[in-house]
Every structure is written in structure tokens, then in C-alpha cells.
XYZ file of C-alpha atoms in Angstrom:
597
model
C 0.000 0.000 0.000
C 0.992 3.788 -1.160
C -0.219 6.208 0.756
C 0.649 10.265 1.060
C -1.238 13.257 1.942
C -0.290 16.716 1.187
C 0.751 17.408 4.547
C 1.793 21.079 4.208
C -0.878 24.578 4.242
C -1.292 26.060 1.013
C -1.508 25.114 -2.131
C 1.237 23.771 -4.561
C 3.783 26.276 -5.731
C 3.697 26.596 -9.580
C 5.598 27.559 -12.043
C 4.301 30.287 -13.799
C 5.638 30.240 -18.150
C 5.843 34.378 -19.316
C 5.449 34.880 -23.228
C 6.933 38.139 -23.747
C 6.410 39.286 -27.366
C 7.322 42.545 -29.292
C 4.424 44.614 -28.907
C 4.460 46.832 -32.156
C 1.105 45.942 -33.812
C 0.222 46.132 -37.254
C 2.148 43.155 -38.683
C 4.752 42.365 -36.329
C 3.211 41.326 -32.698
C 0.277 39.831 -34.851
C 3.036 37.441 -36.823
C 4.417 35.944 -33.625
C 1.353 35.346 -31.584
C 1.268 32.039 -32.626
C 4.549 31.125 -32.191
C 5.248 32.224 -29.105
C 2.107 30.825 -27.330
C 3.296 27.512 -29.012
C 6.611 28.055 -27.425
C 4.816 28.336 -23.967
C 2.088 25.346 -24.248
C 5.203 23.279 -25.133
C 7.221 24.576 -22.016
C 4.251 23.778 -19.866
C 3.875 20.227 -21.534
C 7.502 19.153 -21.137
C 7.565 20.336 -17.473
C 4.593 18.806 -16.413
C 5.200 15.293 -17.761
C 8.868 15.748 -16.492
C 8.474 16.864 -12.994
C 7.161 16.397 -9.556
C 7.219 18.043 -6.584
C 8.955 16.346 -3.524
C 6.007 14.307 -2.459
C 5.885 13.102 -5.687
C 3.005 14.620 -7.556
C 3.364 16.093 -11.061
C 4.560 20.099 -11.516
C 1.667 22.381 -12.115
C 2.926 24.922 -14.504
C 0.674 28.255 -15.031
C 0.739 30.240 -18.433
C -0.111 34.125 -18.614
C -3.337 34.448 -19.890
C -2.153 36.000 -23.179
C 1.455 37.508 -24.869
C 3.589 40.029 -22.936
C 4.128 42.595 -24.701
C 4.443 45.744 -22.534
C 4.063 46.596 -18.947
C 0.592 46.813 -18.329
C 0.263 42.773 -19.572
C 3.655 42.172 -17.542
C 1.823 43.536 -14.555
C -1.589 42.023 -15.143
C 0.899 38.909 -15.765
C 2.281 39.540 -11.930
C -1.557 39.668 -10.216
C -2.526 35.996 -11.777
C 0.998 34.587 -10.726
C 0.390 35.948 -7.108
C -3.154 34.442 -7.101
C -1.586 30.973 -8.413
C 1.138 30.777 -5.535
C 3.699 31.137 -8.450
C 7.292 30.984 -6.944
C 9.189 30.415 -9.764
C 9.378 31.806 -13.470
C 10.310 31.069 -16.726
C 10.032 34.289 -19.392
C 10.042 32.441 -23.051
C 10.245 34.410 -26.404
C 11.320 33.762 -29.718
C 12.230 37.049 -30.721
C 13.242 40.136 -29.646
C 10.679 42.286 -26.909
C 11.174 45.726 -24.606
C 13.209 43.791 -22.414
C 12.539 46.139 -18.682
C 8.657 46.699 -19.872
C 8.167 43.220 -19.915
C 10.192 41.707 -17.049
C 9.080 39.778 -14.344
C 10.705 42.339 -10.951
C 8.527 40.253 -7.660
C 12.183 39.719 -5.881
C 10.972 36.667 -4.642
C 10.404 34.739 -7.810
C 13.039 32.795 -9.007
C 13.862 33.479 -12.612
C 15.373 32.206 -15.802
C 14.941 33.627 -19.161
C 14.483 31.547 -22.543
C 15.535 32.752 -25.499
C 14.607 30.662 -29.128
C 17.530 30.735 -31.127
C 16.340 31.112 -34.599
C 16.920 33.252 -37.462
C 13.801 35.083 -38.321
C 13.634 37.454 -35.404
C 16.433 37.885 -32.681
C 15.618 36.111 -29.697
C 19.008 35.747 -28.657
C 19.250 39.509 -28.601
C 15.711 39.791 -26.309
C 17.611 37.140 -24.102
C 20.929 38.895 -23.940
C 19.280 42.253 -23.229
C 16.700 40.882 -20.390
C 19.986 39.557 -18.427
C 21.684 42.919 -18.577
C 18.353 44.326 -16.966
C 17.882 41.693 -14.625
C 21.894 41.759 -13.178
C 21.398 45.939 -13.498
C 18.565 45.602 -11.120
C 19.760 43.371 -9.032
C 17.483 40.384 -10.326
C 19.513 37.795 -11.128
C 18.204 35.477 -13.556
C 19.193 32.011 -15.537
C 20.303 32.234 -19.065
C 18.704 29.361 -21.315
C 19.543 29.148 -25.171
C 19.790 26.168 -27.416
C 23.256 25.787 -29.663
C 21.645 24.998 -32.847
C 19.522 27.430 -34.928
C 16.060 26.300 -34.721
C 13.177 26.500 -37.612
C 10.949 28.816 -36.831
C 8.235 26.526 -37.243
C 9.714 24.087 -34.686
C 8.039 23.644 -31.539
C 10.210 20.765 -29.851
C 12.753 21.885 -27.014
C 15.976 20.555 -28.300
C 18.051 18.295 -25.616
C 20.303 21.097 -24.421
C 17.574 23.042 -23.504
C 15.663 20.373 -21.997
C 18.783 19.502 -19.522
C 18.765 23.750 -18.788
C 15.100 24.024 -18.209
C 14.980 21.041 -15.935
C 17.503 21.846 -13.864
C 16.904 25.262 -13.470
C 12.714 24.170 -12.493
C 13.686 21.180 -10.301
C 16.485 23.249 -8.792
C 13.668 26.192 -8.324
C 10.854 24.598 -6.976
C 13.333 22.873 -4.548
C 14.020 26.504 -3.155
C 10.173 27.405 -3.073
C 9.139 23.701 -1.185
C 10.927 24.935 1.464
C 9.220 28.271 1.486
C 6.743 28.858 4.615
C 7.397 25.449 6.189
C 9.010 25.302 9.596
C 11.814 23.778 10.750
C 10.693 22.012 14.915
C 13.483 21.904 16.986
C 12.485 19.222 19.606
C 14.449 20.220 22.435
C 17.937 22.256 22.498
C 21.693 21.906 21.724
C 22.522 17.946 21.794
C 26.142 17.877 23.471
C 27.605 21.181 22.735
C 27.367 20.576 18.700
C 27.017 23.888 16.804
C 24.289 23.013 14.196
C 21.925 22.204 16.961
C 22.086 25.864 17.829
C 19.051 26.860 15.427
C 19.862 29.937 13.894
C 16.470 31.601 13.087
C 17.739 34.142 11.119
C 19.221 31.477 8.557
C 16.031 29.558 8.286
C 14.100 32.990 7.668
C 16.109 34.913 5.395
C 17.986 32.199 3.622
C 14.885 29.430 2.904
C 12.017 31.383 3.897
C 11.393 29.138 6.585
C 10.121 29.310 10.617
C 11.678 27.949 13.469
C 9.437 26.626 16.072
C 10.566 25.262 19.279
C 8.932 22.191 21.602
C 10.563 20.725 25.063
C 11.813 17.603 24.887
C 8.864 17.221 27.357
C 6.189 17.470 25.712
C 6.758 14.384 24.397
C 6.742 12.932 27.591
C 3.296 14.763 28.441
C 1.759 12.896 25.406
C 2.943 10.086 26.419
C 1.792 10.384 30.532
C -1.572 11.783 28.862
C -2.497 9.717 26.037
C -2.421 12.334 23.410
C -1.837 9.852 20.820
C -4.008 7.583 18.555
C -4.272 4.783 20.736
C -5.442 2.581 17.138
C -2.585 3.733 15.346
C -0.284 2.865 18.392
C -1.612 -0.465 18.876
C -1.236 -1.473 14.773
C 2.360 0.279 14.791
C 3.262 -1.996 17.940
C 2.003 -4.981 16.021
C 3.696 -3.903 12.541
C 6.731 -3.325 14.633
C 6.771 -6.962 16.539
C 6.001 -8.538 12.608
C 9.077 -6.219 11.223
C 12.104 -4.746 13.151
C 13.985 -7.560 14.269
C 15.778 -7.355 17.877
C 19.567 -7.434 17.477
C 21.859 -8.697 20.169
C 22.631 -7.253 23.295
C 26.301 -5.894 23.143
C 26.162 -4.942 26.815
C 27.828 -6.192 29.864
C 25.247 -8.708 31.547
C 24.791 -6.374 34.753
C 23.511 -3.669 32.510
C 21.342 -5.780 30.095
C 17.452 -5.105 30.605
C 14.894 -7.730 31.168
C 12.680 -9.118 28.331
C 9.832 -7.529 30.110
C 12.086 -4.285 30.639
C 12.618 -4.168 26.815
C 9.112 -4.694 25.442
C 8.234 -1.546 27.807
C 11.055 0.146 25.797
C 9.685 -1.102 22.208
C 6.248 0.041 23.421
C 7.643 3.754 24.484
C 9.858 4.334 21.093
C 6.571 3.094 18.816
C 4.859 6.019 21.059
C 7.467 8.560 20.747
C 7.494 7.813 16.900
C 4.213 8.558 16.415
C 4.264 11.791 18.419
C 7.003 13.208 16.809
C 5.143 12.538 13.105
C 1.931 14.243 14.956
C 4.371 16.894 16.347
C 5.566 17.834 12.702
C 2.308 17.597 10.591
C -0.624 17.321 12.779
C -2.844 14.408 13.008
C -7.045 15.171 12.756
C -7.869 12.059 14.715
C -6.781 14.034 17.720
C -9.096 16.911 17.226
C -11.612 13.588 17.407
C -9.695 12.798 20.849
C -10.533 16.172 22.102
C -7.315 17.789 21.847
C -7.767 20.172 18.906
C -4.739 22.283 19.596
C -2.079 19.495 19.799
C -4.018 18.433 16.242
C -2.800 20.702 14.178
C 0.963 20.674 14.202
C 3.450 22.501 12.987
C 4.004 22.542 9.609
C 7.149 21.113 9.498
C 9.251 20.281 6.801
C 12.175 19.269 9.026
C 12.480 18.768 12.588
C 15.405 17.796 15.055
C 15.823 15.774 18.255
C 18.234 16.815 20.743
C 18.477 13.584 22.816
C 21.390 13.452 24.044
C 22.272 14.106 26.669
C 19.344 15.643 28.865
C 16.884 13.058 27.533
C 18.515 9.772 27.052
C 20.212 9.748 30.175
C 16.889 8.837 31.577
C 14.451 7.950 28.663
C 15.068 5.741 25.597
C 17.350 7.582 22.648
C 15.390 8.571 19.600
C 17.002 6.585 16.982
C 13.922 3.902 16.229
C 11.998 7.178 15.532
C 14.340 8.971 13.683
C 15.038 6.074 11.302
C 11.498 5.076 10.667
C 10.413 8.608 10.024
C 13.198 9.418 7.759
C 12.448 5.819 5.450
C 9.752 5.296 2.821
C 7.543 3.315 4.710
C 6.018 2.292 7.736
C 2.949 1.024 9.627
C 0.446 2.645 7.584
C 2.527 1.906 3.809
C 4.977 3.245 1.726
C 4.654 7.162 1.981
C 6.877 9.906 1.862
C 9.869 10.123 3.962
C 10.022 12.818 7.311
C 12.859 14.583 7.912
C 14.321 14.090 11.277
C 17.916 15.428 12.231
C 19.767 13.549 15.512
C 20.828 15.647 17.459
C 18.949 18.558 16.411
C 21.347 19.551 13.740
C 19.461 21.708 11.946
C 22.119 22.256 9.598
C 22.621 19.224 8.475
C 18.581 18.845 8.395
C 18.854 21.448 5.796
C 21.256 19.549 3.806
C 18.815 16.245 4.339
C 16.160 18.395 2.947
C 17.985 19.854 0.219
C 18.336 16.605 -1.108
C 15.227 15.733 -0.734
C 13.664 18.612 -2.422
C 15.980 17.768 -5.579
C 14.586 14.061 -5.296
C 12.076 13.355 -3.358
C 14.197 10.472 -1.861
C 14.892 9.650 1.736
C 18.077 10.883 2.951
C 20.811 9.472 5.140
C 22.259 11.053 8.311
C 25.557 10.390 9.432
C 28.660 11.119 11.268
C 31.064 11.847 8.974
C 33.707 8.870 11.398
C 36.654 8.031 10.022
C 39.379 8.303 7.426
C 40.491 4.761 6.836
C 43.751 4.545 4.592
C 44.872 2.129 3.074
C 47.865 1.474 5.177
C 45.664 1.423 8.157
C 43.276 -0.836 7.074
C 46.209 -3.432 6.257
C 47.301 -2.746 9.494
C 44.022 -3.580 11.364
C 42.831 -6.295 9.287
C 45.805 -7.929 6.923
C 43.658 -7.023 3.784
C 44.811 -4.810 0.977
C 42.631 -2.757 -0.092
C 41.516 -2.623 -3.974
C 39.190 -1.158 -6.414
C 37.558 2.121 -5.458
C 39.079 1.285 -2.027
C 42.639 1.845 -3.023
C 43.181 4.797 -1.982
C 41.498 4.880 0.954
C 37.502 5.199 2.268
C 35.764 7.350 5.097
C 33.470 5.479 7.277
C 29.596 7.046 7.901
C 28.087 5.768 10.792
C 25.470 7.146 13.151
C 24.041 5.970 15.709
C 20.297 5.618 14.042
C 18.939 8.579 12.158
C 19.820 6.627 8.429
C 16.877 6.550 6.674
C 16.095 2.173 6.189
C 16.458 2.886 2.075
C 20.012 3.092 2.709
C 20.659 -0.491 3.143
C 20.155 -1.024 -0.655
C 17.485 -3.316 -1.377
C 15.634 -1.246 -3.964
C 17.303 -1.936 -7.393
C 16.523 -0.228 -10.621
C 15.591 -2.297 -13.822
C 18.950 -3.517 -14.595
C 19.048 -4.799 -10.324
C 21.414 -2.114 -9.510
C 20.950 -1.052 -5.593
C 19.357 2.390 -5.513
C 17.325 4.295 -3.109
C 14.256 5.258 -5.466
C 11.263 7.969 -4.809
C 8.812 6.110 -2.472
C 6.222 5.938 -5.336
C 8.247 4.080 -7.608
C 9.233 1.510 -4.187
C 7.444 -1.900 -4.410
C 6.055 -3.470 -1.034
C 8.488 -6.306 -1.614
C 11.376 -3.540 -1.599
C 10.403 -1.848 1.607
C 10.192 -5.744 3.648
C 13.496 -5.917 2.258
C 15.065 -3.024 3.817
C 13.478 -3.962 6.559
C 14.506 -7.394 6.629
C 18.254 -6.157 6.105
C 17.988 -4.252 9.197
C 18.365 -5.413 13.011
C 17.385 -3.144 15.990
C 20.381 -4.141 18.994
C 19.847 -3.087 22.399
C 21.063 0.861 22.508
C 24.922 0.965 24.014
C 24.122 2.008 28.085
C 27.432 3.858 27.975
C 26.244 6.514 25.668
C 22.382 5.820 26.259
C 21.420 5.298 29.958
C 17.704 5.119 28.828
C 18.200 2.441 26.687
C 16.302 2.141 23.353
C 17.198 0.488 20.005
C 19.707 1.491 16.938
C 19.066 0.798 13.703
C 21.660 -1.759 12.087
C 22.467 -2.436 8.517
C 25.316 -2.128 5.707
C 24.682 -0.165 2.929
C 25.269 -1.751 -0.752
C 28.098 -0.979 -2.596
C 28.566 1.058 -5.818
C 25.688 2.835 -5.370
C 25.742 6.768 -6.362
C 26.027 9.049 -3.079
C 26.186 12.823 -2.893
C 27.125 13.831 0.705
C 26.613 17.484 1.458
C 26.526 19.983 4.581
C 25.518 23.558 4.984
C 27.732 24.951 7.870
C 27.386 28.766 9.027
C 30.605 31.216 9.015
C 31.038 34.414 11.325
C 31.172 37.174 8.828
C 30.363 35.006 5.698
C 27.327 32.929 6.892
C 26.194 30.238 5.758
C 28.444 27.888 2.981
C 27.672 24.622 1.430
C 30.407 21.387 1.072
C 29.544 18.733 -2.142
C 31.273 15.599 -1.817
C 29.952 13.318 -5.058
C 31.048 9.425 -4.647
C 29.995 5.914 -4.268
C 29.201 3.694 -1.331
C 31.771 0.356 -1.572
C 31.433 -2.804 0.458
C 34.425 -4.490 2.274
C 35.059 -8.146 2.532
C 32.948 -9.418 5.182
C 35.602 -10.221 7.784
C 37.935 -6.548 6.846
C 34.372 -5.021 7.444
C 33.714 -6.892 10.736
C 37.128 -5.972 12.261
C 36.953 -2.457 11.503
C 33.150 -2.022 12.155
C 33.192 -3.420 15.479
C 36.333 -1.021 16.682
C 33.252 2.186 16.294
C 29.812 0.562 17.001
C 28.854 -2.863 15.317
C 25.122 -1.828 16.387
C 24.554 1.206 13.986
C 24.144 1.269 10.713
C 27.463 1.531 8.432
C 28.502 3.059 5.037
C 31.745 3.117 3.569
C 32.032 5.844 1.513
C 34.532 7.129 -1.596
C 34.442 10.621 -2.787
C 35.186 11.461 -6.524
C 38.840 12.444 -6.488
C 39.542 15.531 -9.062
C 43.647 15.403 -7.893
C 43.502 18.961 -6.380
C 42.277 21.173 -3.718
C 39.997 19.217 -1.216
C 39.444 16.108 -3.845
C 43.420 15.311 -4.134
C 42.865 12.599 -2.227
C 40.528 10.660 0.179
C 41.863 12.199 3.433
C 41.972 15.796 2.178
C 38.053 15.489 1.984
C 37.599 14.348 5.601
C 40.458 17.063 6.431
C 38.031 19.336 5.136
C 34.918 18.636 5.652
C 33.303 21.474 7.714
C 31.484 19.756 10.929
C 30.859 16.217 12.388
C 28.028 15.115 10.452
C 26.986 15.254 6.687
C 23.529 14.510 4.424
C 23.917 11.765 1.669
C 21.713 11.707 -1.037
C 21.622 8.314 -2.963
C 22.343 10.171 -6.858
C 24.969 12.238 -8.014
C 23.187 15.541 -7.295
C 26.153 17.784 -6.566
C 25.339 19.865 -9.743
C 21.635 20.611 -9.150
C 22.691 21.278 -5.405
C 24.983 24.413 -6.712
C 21.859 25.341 -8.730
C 19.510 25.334 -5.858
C 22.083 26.898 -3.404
C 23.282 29.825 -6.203
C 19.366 30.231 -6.236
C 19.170 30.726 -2.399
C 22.817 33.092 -2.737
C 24.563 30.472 -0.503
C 27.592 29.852 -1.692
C 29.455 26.979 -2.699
C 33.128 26.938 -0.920
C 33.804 22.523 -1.528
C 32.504 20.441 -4.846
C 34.309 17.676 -6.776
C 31.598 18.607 -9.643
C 32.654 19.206 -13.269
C 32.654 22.919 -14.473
C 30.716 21.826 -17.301
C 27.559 21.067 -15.246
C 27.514 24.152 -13.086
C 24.675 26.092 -13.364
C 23.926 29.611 -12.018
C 21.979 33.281 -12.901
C 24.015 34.739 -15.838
C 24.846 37.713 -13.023
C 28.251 35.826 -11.554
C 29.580 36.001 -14.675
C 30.319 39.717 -13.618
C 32.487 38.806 -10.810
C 35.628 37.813 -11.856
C 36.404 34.771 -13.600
C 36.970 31.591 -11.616
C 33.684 29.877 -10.830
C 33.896 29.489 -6.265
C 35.362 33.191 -6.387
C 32.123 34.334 -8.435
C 30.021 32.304 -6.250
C 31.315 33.676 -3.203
C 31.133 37.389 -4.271
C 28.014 36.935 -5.969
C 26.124 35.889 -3.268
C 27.661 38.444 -0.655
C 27.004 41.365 -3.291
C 22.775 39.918 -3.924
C 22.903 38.636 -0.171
C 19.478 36.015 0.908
C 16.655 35.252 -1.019
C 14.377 36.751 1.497
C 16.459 39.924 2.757
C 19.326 40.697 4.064
């Protein structure tokens, strides 16, 4: 079973497709009518069957209601855009128009600008002369034009264009999914760590998003009080018995619970999943229950546990909950994944949702552990390393918050391990992530309250983009790409070297994409560089549409191991200076956030 509700307020964001037109009348408007509304209709058609939003439903793309020509349509253009919760925009011509009289200037939407390269009438010029006024007024904008002259007849979006339009739209309604949703911080800082110190300014001027803040607590209260659907509860229990199998018990025997001791603990974590998912989006049945405030939620797109240490000292840890929420499926289906950050890293909850805005795919969360080279390893275990593992790995482990889909059992058609969107996941992929995972006793020396981590070893050679937004005094806010590929270890190298962190949380051995310079010379100058303890991973090489989205939201890029060729960004940063993390860096200080500065 499939199941997903739009869980957000509001409506969809759209796109909204501008035909600007040259508005002298009398022969000239009047011959490109047609054209250009064909050049829209096709726009709409080839981003609709294309593209979904995050939760997996198809684009809705909006068309002005007739030709731009001047400013009064350009304005009248604005008013249905507002009306249709457009966010982002796409201003199509074929030839050449009044380029300020028919701009799109709402600061909020995010633009790009596409210009039919064809002979008849200069759309290239219109283009070229739009960007100029958008950088001039501080508006930056996407350039997209096709290499090869076009027929002016010809309606099809040639393949260059195609790969520009979709990564500038996926990229842009990425930036506005985030818009208006909140990020709950459940709890305070976990431990001292920095990105658990929610910065509200970030989240509001940066993504457009609120920060909302619940005790630890009150999850507690819900519990005490029964503010939880006691049905749901008592068919998650059950699915949970039937599904997540109890590991061993790595603990010495004087601090091993009893089996009565433990199905308490099984019963409290099914609880304190469920309140959590209530916690983020609401859940009507408990307006039914008579608690109509606690019903509604709050609108969250991301939240964070702090756990440690103030609440697992004394109550079970919150990895069951955070690695349920942030898979594919659970007791009611396959549905889309939650975002939950350990440790109340909202930072690296960013990251996760990045991702997931680019591909509506469950993310990974993980301490970024250990540099393993390749001398070391021989050391440890007698084993050589080959293959991608040559030159060394970095072990990702965490202590639960992986999402289940990153054990590997999904495989595309040719049976390739991949972590798909949750609507393309089969009900016999889902049991097998499930059945690749154990749930050991939680380690008493870092979790007094006991509980249960996640345990599983993710696939090799599957694509992994591993990212992290981290905050700088004076610069604010950067974001580190690391594109790679999980690998997998023989079984006894992995069981030596597993065992020395925590055999009862889920591994990954990860490779980054070496380039031979900078931060990607080698293996160990990306975990030398790497700006915090933890990083996202994305299962896809998305480190291209990532700079996209980020250049969209002016945050700049300061680590990548992506190739030139596939960075895209406003046409504006090619006015500061020539190498491409300088013009990021300037470009985005110079435009500052999305929403203000």
C-alpha cells in the first residue's frame, strides 16, 4: 500500500511560463502570436510530464493568460501569478521584446529567461538584453539558449535546452518547497554541537522558513496523557513486533534489561514515533480525541531531536523514531519520507532536505567517522585494499537517524541497488530493507535510557552525494559537495573495523570522486576538510543541481568535486571575476538572501 497526503498549508507552488512578445502591432506582434504561445504550451507540456514536486506529484505549470508585450500585460501577468502561488518563473520568447517593460521584478520569484535561437527574429538579442536588466537591477536570472539554430516553425525543445530548463525548475521549486514550512526543533543543543544551535535568522532569510521550538517534554506529556491515537499505536506496535527484528545485546550482563524491561522500551519508542510525526504535521484524529490544539501541528518540513544528553540519560534515545520517520515506509505503507535530524542539527537537516527537495528520496544522516587509509586498514585487518578502495575510504556511521532505504534493497531495472522515490518503491522492496535491518539493544554507555539502533550495511557502488551547509562568522552560511559511491568491504575486513566504532549502527563506507587537487586530491583531504561532524547523503549524483539550488538561495558553494561543465547559475556571476567558487562567493555576498538581508 501507497499512501501520502499533502501534509503542508497552502496550495502547490507553480511555475508560472511568461510569453513576452514585441508589442508593435500592425504586422509584427500579430506574426508571432502564434509562435510564441506555441513556445509556452510546449514549455508547460515538457515540465509537467517531467516533474514532480517532492512528495511526488506532477509540476503544475501556469501560463499568462495572453502575450507580454508591454508593462501593463507584464503587470496584469504579476496579479494571476500571485493568485496561483507562483514561486518560480520562466520568461520564453522567440524574438526580440522591450526587455525592462516586460520583465518579471517580484524579488521573490526565481527566474530564468528563454531565449529561441532562430533566425527570423532575434531572440538571442531579447535574451541577452533581459539579463543585462535583470543583473542591473539586481534580479539575477538564468540564461537558457539552445546551440543549434532552430526552424521557426519548430516547436520541440531541443536536448540542451531540456537539460537547462529542468535543472533550473527542479532546482527552483526545490528553493520554493521549502518556502513557509518550519523547521521544529524538539528540544535544544545535543552535546555542545554547533548546528543544533538553530539559527532563526538562517532559516528565515535564507529558505524562507520558521523555526518553532517544543521541550523535549512534551513528548513525555503525550505520552503520561495519552495524546496519541491509541489505534494507530496499537497497529504500529504490532507492525513493529512482525518487522524490526531485535539485534543482540552488546552490553555487559549487569547492565542488560529484562525481556519484560525491553518490550516496555519497544512500546515507548513506537509512542514517541508517532508523536514526533503528529508533532511535525498534525494528526485530525486528535481533534476527534478532544485535543484540537495538539491536532494541528506545525508545519514542518524538518524537525530535530536533541536527545542526548538531557533526555537519554533517563528515557530511551530517539534513533527507532528517527530512522522510521526518515524511510519510505512504515505502519500505515509506503509514503513519503520525514525529515528528522539527531541531534537537532538543523544544519545538516537542511542539507537532508535539500536533497530531498531535488529528489524526493529519503536521505541518510551520518557522522562523517573516520578516514580509513589504506595502510591502516592493512594494518588492522591484513587485507589490501583494492578497487575504489585503493586509496582509501571514510566510514559514515550514526548511531540511528539513516533513513532504512540506505541499506540497498531497492534496485533499478537492470538490479542495480538504488534508493528510489517512495512511489516508484514496491512493497516487496520496503520488507526488504526492513529485513536487512536489526534493531540491537542501545549501548548504556552513551544511552542510559536504553532504546534500540538501527543496524544495517549499505550496498556498494551505489551513487552518493554527501553534502553539509555549515554557518561562518562574517560570511554565513556555505555549502560542502562531496559526489562518490558507497563500496562494500570483505565481510571479515568489514567486521574488524566495524566493530572497533559501534557494530550496532548502521554503516557506510564511503569514496568521494577524487579531481587530484584542492579538497578532492585525495581521500583524506576530503575528511580534512569537511566542515562539521556530520553530513547529508543523497543516494544520486546531485552535486550539480545542489549548486543550482544553493546559487538560487545566494549560498555559496566553498567545496565540490563537480565538473565545471555542469555548473549552473543566474548569468549575473559572470560579472564577478572569472573563476567559478570566487564568483560564487562574491556573488552571493554582493545579492545577499533570497528573502532579505
Amino acid at each position: 500500500m501507497t499512501t501520502n497526503k499533502n501534509k503542508f498549508v497552502g496550495d502547490y507552488p507553480k511555475i508560472g511560463i511568461r510569453p513576452v512578445i514585441d508589442g508593435r502591432e500592425q504586422g509584427v506582434r500579430e506574426a508571432l502570436e502564434d509562435q510564441t504561445m506555441a513556445m509556452a504550451i510546449s514549455l508547460k507540456n515538457f515540465l509537467e510530464s517531467n516533474l514532480n514536486y517532492p512528495d511526488g506529484e506532477p509540476v503544475q505549470c501556469v501560463i499568462a493568460e495572453g502575450t507580454i508585450g508591454g508593462v501593463y500585460e507584464a503587470t496584469k501577468c504579476k496579479h494571476l501569478f500571485r493568485k496561483e502561488n507562483v514561486g518560480v518563473t520562466i520568461t520564453a520568447t522567440p524574438s526580440w521584446c522591450y526587455g525592462a517593460e516586460v520583465m518579471d521584478i517580484d524579488p521573490l520569484n526565481i527566474k530564468a529567461v528563454w531565449g529561441f535561437n532562430g533566425t527570423e527574429r532575434p531572440g538571442a538579442v531579447y535574451l541577452a538584453a533581459a539579463l543585462a536588466g535583470y543583473t542591473q537591477m539586481g534580479l539575477p536570472a538564468f540564461s537558457i539558449y539552445g546551440e543549434d539554430v532552430q526552424e521557426a516553425s519548430d516547436t520541440s525543445i531541443p536536448a540542451d535546452v531540456q537539460e537547462k530548463l529542468l535543472k533550473f525548475a527542479k532546482a527552483g521549486v526545490g528553493a520554493i518547497w521549502l518556502r513557509d514550512k518550519s523547521y521544529l526543533s524538539l528540544g535544544s543543543t545535543s552535546m555542545g554541537i554547533a548546528g543544533s544551535c538553530v539559527d532563526p535568522k538562517f532559516f528565515q532569510k535564507y529558505l524562507g522558513m520558521r523555526t518553532e521550538y517544543v521541550d523535549m517534554t512534551e513528548i513525555k506529556r503525550r505520552i503520561d496523557r495519552n495524546i496519541f491515537d491509541q489505534a494507530e499505536f496499537e497497529k504500529a506496535l504490532t507492525w513493529t513486533k512482525q518487522n524490526c527484528k531485535e539485534g543482540k545485546d552488546v552490553n555487559p550482563p549487569d547492565k542488560q534489561r529484562s525481556s519484560k524491561e525491553k518490550d516496555e522500551l519497544w512500546a515507548f519508542v513506537v509512542k514517541m514515533t508517532i508523536i514526533i510525526k503528529d508533532l511535525m504535521n498534525g494528526n485530525p484524529q486528535l481533534k476527534k480525541l478532544g485535543f484540537g490544539e495538539e491536532s494541528l501541528g506545525h508545519n514542518a518540513l524538518i524537525s530535530g531531536f536533541q536527545g542526548q544528553r538531557h533526555w537519554t540519560d533517563h528515557y530511551p534515545n530517539g534513533d527507532f523514531s528517527e530512522a522510521i520517520l526518515n524511510s519510505s515506509f512504515d505502519w500505515n505503507g509506503i509514503r513519503q519520507p520525514l525529515l528528522v535530524a539527531t541531534e537537532n542539527d538543523s544544519l545538516n537537516g537542511v542539507s537532508m532536505a535539500f536533497g530531498h527537495v531535488l529528489t524526493g528520496k529519503a536521505q541518510m544522516f551520518s557522522d562523517v567517522r573516520t578516514y580509513w587509509s589504506p595502510n591502516a586498514v592493512e594494518k588492522a585487518t591484513g587485507w589490501k585494499a583494492t578497487g575504489k578502495a585503493e586509496n582509501g575510504f571514510i566510514h559514515l556511521i550514526n548511531s540511528g537517524s539513516s533513513c532504512l532505504d540506505a541499506s540497498g534493497q531497492q534496485t533499478d531495472d537492470k538490479g542495480n541497488p538504488v534508493v528510489k522515490p517512495y512511489k516508484e518503491i514496491t512493497p516487496e522492496e520496503a520488507q526488504k530493507c526492513l529485513d536487512a535491518t536489526t534493531w540491537p539493544c542501545a549501548v548504556d554507555e552513551y544511552f542510559r535510557g536504553g532504546g534500540y539502533s538501527s543496524a544495517f550495511v549499505t550496498k556498494g557502488n551505489m551513487k552518493m552525494t554527501m553534502s553539509r551547509i555549515n554557518l561562518v562568522d562574517g560570511l554565513g552560511p556555505v555549502l560542502q559537495i562531496a559526489e562518490g559511491y558507497s563500496i562494500e568491504l570483505p565481510p571479515e575486513v568489514h567486521a574488524k573495523i566495524d566493530k572497533r566504532t559501534n557494530e550496532t549502527w548502521p554503516t557506510t563506507w564511503f569514496v568521494p570522486k577524487l579531481t587530484g587537487k584542492g579538497a578532492f586530491k585525495d581521500v583524506y583531504s576530503v575528511m580534512a576538510n569537511w566542515g562539521a561532524n556530520h553530513g547529508a547523503i543523497s543516494f544520486d549524483h546531485i552535486g550539480a543541481e545542489l549548486i543550482t539550488l544553493a546559487s538560487m538561495l545566494r549560498i555559496p558553494v566553498c567545496m565540490h568535486n563537480v565538473d565545471e561543465s555542469k555548473i549552473f547559475r543566474p548569468s549575473a556571476w559572470n560579472s564577478f571575476g572569472t573563476e567559478s567558487s570566487i564568483q560564487d562567493m562574491h556573488a552571493c555576498k554582493n545579492f545577499g538572501p533570497l528573502y532579505g538581508k
